[in-house]
Every structure is written in structure tokens, then in C-alpha cells.
XYZ file of C-alpha atoms in Angstrom:
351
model
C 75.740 -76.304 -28.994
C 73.026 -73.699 -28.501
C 73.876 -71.088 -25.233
C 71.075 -70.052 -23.751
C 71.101 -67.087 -21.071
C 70.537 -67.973 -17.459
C 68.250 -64.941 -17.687
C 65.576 -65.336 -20.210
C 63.385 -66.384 -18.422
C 63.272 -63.218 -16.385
C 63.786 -61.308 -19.186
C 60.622 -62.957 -20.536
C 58.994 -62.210 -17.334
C 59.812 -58.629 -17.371
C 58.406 -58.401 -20.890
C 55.005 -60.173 -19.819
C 54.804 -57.351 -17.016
C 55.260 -54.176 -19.011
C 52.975 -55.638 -22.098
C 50.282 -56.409 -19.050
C 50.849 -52.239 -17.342
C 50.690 -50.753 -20.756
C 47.750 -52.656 -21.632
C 46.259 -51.508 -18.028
C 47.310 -48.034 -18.575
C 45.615 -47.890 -21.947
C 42.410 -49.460 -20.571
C 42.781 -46.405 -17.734
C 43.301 -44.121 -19.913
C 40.035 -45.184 -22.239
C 38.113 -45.267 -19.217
C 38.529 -41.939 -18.172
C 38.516 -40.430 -21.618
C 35.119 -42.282 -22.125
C 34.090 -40.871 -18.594
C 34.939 -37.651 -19.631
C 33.141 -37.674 -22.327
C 29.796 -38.370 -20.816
C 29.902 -36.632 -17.919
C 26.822 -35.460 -15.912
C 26.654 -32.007 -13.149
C 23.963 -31.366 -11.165
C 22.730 -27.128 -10.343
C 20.811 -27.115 -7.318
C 19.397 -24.013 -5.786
C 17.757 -23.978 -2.374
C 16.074 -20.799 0.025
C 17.319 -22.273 3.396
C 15.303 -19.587 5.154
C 17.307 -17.747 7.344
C 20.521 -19.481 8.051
C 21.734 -17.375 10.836
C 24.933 -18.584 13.050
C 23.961 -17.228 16.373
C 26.681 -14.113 17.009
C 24.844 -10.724 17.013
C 26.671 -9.164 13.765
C 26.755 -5.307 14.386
C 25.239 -3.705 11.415
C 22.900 -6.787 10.854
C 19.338 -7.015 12.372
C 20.166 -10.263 13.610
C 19.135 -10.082 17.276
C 16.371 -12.246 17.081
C 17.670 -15.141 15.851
C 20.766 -15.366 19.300
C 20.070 -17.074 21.979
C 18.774 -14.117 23.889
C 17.020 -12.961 21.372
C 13.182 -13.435 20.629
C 13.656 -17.163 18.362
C 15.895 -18.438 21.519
C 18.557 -19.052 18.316
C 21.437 -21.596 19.806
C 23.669 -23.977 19.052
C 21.761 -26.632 18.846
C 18.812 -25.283 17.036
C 21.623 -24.290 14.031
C 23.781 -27.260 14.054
C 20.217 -29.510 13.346
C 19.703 -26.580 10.725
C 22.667 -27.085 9.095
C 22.053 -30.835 9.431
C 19.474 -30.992 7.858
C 19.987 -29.218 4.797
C 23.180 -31.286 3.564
C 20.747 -34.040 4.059
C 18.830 -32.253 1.983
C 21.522 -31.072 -0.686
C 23.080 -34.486 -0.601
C 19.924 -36.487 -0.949
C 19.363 -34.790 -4.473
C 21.667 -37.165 -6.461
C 22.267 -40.548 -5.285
C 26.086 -41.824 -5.255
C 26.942 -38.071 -5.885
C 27.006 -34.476 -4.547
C 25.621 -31.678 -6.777
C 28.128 -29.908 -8.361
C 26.715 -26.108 -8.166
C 24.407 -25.663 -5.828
C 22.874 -22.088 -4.979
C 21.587 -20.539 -2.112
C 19.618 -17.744 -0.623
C 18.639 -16.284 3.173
C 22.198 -16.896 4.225
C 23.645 -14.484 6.944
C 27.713 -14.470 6.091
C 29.992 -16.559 4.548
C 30.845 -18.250 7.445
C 27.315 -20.233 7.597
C 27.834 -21.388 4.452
C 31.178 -22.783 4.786
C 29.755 -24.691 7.973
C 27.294 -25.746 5.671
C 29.326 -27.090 2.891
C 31.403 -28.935 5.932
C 28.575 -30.759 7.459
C 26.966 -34.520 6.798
C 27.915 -35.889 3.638
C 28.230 -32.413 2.286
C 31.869 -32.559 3.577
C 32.807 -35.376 0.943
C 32.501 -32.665 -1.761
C 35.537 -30.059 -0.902
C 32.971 -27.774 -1.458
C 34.397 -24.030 -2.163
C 31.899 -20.682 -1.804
C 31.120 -17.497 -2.944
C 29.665 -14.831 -0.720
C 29.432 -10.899 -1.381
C 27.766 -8.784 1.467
C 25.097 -7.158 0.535
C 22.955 -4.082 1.838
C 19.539 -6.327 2.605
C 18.555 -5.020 5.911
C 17.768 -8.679 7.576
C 21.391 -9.215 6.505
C 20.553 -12.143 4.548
C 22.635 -12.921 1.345
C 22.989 -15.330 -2.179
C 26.027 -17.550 -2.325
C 27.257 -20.323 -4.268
C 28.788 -23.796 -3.277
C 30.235 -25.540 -6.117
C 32.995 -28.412 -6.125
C 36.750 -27.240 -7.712
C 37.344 -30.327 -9.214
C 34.089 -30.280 -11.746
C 33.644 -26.356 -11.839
C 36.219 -23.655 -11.734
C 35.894 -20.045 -10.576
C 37.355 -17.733 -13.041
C 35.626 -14.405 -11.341
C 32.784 -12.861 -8.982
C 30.863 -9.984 -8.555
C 27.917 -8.681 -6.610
C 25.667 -7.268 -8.854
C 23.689 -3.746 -7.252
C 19.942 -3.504 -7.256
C 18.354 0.677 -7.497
C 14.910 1.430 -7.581
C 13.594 4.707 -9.629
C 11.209 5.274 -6.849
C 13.533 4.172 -3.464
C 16.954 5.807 -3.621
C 18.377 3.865 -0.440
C 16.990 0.305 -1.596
C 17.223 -2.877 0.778
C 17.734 -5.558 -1.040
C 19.873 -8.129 -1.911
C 22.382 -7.658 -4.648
C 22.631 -10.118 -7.612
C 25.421 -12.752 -7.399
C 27.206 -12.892 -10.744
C 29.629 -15.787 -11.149
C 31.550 -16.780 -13.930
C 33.306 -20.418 -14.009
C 34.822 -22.956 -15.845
C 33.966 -26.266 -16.292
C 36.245 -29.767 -16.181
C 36.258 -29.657 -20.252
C 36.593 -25.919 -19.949
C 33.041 -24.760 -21.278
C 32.463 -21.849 -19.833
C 29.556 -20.574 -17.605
C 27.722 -17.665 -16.392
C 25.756 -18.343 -13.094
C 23.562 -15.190 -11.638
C 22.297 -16.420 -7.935
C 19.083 -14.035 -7.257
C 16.259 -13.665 -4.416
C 14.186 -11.003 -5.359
C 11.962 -8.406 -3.742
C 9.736 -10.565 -1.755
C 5.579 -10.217 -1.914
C 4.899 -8.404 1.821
C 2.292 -6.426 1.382
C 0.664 -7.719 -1.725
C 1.773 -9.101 -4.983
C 0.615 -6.441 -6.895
C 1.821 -3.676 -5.252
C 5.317 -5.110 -5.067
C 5.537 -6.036 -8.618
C 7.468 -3.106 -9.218
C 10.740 -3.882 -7.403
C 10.746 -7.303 -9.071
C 10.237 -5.860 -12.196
C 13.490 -3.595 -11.687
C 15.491 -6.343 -10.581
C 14.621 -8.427 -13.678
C 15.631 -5.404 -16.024
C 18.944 -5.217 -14.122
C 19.645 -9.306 -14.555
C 18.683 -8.486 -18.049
C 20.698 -5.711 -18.999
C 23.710 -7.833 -17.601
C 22.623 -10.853 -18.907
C 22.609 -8.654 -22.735
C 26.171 -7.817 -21.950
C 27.531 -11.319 -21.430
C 25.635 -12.583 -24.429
C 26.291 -9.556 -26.537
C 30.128 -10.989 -26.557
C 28.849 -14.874 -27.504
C 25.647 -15.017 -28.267
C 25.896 -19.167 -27.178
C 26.851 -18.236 -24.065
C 26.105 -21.024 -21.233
C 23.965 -18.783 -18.381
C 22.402 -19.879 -15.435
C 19.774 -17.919 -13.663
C 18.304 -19.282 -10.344
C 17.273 -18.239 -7.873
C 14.114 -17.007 -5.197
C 12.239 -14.735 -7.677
C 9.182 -14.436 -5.299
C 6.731 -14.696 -8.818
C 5.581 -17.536 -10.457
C 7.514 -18.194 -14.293
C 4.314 -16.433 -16.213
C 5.054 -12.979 -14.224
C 6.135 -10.001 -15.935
C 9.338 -9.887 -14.249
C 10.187 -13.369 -15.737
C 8.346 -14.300 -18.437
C 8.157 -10.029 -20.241
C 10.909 -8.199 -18.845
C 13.285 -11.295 -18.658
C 11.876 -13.391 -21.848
C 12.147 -16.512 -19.916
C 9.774 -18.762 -21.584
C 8.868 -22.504 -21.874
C 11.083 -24.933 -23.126
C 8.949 -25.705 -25.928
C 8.995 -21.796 -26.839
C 10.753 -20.897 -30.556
C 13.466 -18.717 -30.755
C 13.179 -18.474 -26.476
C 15.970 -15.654 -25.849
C 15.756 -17.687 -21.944
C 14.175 -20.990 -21.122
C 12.424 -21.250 -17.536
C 13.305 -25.289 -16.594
C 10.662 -24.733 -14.433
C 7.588 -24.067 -16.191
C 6.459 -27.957 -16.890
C 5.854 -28.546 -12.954
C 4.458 -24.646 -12.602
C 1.833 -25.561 -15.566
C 0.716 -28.930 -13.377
C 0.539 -27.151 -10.892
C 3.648 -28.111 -8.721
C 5.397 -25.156 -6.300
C 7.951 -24.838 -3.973
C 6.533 -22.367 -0.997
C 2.765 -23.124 -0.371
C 1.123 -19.959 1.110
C -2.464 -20.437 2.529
C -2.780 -23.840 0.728
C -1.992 -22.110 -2.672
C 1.510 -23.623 -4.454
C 3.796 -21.440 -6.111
C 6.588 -21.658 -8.515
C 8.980 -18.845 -6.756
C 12.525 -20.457 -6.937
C 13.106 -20.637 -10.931
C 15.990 -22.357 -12.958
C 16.443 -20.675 -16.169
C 18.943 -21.387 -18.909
C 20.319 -19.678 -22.094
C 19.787 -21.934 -25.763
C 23.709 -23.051 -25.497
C 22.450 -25.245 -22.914
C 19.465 -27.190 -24.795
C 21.699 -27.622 -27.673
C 23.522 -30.650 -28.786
C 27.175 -28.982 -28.275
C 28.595 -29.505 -25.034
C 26.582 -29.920 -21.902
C 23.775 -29.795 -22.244
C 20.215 -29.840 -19.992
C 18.679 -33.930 -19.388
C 15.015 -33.622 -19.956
C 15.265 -29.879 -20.971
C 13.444 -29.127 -17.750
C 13.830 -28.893 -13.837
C 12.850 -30.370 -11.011
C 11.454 -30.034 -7.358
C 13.237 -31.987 -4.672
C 11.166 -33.210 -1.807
C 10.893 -36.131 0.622
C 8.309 -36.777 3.520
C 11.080 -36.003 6.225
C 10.812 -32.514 4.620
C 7.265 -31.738 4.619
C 4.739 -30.468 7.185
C 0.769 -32.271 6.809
C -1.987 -29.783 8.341
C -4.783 -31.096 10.032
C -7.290 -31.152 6.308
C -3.952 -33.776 5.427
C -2.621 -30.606 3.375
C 1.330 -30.952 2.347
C 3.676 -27.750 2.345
C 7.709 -27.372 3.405
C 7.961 -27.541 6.747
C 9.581 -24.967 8.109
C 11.783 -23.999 11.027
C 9.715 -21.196 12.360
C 6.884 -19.392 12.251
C 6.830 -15.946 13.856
C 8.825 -16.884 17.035
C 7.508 -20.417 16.991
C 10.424 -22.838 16.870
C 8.504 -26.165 14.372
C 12.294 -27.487 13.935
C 11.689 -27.966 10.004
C 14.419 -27.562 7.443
C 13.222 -24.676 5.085
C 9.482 -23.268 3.992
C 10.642 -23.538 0.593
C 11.727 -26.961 -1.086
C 14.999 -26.984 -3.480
C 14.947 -26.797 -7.426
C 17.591 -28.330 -9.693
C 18.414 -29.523 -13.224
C 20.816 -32.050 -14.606
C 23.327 -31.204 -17.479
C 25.037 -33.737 -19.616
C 27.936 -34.213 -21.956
């Protein structure tokens, strides 16, 4: 007679459950492999014009924007600020934050991470990057970027001189170098430039020098790997077919041969989109620009092979003639409660 144990069936139980976690695990482990290998990140960069918190720094000319000061700067006015750019930021992708995102006219370190811990903004751990720098309005670059996609390896501030101003101003170049998920490695350079007070010719100079600076470290970097994935954004305060950019730079159109840089953002400049509208006249002053490794087929690389301006009606101002432009939060000492007088720029990258 034929013994059968009072366990088998358990036994063949048991068996039914591993075959069914292995089988799960596999299909978990496919999944995320095949996520992983198409993968998209999102570079934003943004002028949030002047993102003060409202403490008088000593050392800063920062007075006006406190609450005793001549913009009546308070609480309220900067947590709506800081509201309404991560609605801004966040808006950008839908289902998902930006992974890098840029920014310029911010007073300290501190306003960004209240930033990057406000709205929906707070979903994204954010992490930043902040260097001082010797601007006299005390307004800085920084970057925002999420750990898990994008991983800081180091940072440096980046000095600005001027042949013909020996105790310069400005704001210093934010250099950045990270790491990606896959481990590709980037080179991000945050920039706002020299701005255009007191007539765009006449100030053409100082943008000039900062673009040979950017360039002479943007040589070094690429002088080691000459596929090296750079990112350049930033408020350049000229349009993409400026000397600063488009000469002293060589940031050209995507569709340019041999492009040593590609400007993402000269297809809207060249149909006549902007981001800052001054008198009723658009320009192209916040630029995304790229190095070849990131319009070739190895690795990330850029969706569309251009970039894009983010705006939505909340964001914009009409004028009386019906005439759009960012709408801004002040004007002189004129509180208008807008979000920025410049709108956003970004890019998508995929893999």
C-alpha cells in the first residue's frame, strides 16, 4: 500500500507560493530595469525676481524689501511669493517634479530651502546649492535638484573680473558637477549676467566678459572629455544671437554643424517668443544651452532637441491695448502681487 505524507499538500502549497514570489520578483525586477532604461529628467531654470526673506542681512542692501522698509516686505507678501512659484515649478511636468531646476535673484540659501519646502515642491526632497556672492543687491544663483535622480559630486562659485572695473558687482557663476541615477555625469553652470541698465549697448561689455569666463571653464571641463554632458542656463540679459552667446560662447542653433554649444532656445527666440517683455518688446534672456553629448543617441539625451517657455494665464499680466507680459510682483515700490517678470525655461532629457 502506497504512504502518502499527511503533509503534501502543504508542501505543495508552499511550492505554489515561492514559484508565484519569484515569478513576482522577476516581473519587479523587469519593471524597474525597463523603467530605468527609459527614464525622463526635467532642467528647469526660473529668475524669481528678488526672493528676499524679510530679515535685514547686514552687508546686503536689503532694506527695502523688510517690512519697514520702502516695498512694506512681510510675511505674508513672501509666503504668497514662495507660493506661488512651486506652483509654478511644479506645474511644469504633470505627475512629476523637475529634477534640476535653477534659479536666479535669490537672497541666501535659506529662501531657497523654504522654497523647495513649500506646495507640492515639498514632495520632491529637494536638496540646494547656494554660494554667496559679492552682487551688491545681495541676490544669488542656486540649484534645487532631487538626490534620488541627480547626485552632487562637487560645487563651486565661479568669480566674475572686469578689465575695466577692478571691484566688480556681480554675481559669480554657479558651477555644479553631479551624477545622474545611471551615473552619467553632468556639468551644470547656473548664470545671471550683467543686466542691460543703462543701455544694451553700452553694457555689452560686462556680458561679454562673463561669457569668456563660462567659456574658458567650460574649455577646461571639455578639454578632459570632449562628450562631456554641460548645462548652461541661466538669466543672460541678451537674446541667443548676441555676441556674448552666440560669438564669444559659440552657442548656436540646434540645427547648426559641428555647434561647439547648442542654445535649446533659439526655435521660440526665431518666432519670436521671450521670457521678460520690456516696453511691449519680447526677449529671449533666460537661455538653456547644451554640449553635443546631450543631442546624441548615447545616454540621455535632449526630447525635441530644443527648449521651452513655461507659462499659464494665472502667471501673466494683460495691459489695457490686451498686451500679455509676466506679471510681476513689483514695480518700483508698487506691490502688483505677481509671481516673477520673467517666465521659466526648461528642456526634457531622455534615456
Amino acid at each position: 500500500m502506497k504512504k502518502v505524507c499527511p503533509t503534501g499538500k502543504m508542501i505543495a502549497g508552499k511550492t505554489h507560493l515561492s514559484v508565484l514570489v519569484i515569478a513576482l520578483f522577476l516581473f519587479v525586477s523587469c519593471s524597474s530595469w525597463k523603467n530605468a532604461a527609459y527614464r525622463n529628467m526635467t532642467v528647469v531654470f526660473y529668475n524669481v525676481e528678488n526672493l528676499f526673506d524679510v530679515e535685514n542681512e547686514p552687508g546686503k542692501s536689503d532694506g527695502e524689501f523688510t517690512p519697514d522698509g520702502q516695498k512694506n516686505w512681510d510675511e505674508t507678501r513672501y509666503q504668497k511669493k514662495l507660493s506661488d512659484i512651486s506652483n509654478v515649478i511644479s506645474g511644469i511636468n504633470e505627475g512629476d517634479l523637475p529634477e534640476i531646476v535653477g534659479l536666479c535673484e535669490v537672497e541666501n540659501e535659506k529662501v531657497v530651502r523654504d522654497l523647495v519646502q513649500t506646495g507640492l515642491l515639498a514632495k520632491g526632497n529637494y536638496e540646494v546649492v547656494h554660494h554667496e556672492s559679492p552682487d551688491f543687491r545681495g541676490i544669488d544663483c542656486a540649484l534645487a535638484y532631487r538626490p534620488e535622480e541627480f547626485k552632487v559630486l562637487s560645487h563651486s562659485a565661479v568669480p566674475v573680473s572686469f578689465e575695466d572695473d577692478p571691484n566688480p558687482a556681480t554675481r559669480d557663476i554657479l558651477y555644479v558637477k553631479g551624477r545622474t541615477r545611471n551615473r552619467e555625469e553632468f556639468h551644470v553652470f547656473v548664470n545671471h549676467w550683467p543686466s542691460r541698465i543703462g543701455g544694451v549697448d553700452k553694457t555689452e561689455p560686462k556680458r561679454v566678459a562673463v561669457a569668456r569666463v563660462l567659456k574658458s571653464k567650460i574649455d577646461s571641463v571639455m578639454s578632459r572629455n570632449a562628450k562631456a554632458h554641460i548645462i548652461v542656463m541661466g538669466d543672460m540679459n541678451d537674446d541667443p544671437d548676441k555676441k556674448s552667446l552666440s560669438e564669444v560662447l559659440g552657442a548656436n542653433a540646434p540645427s547648426t554643424p559641428d555647434a561647439v554649444l547648442v542654445n535649446l532656445m533659439f526655435p521660440d527666440f526665431n518666432n519670436g517668443k521671450g521670457t521678460y517683455n520690456y516696453r511691449g518688446n519680447w526677449n529671449m534672456l533666460d537661455n538653456m544651452i547644451v554640449s553635443p553629448g546631450l543631442l546624441d543617441s548615447k545616454g540621455f539625451r535632449c526630447v525635441e532637441e530644443k527648449g521651452h517657455i513655461f507659462h499659464e494665464e494665472w502667471m501673466e499680466h494683460r495691459s489695457r491695448n490686451k498686451e500679455m507680459s509676466p506679471n510681476r510682483t513689483y514695480g518700483g515700490p508698487n506691490y502688483y502681487g505677481g509671481v516673477s517678470d520673467h517666465f521659466p525655461v526648461y528642456f526634457r532629457l531622455r534615456r
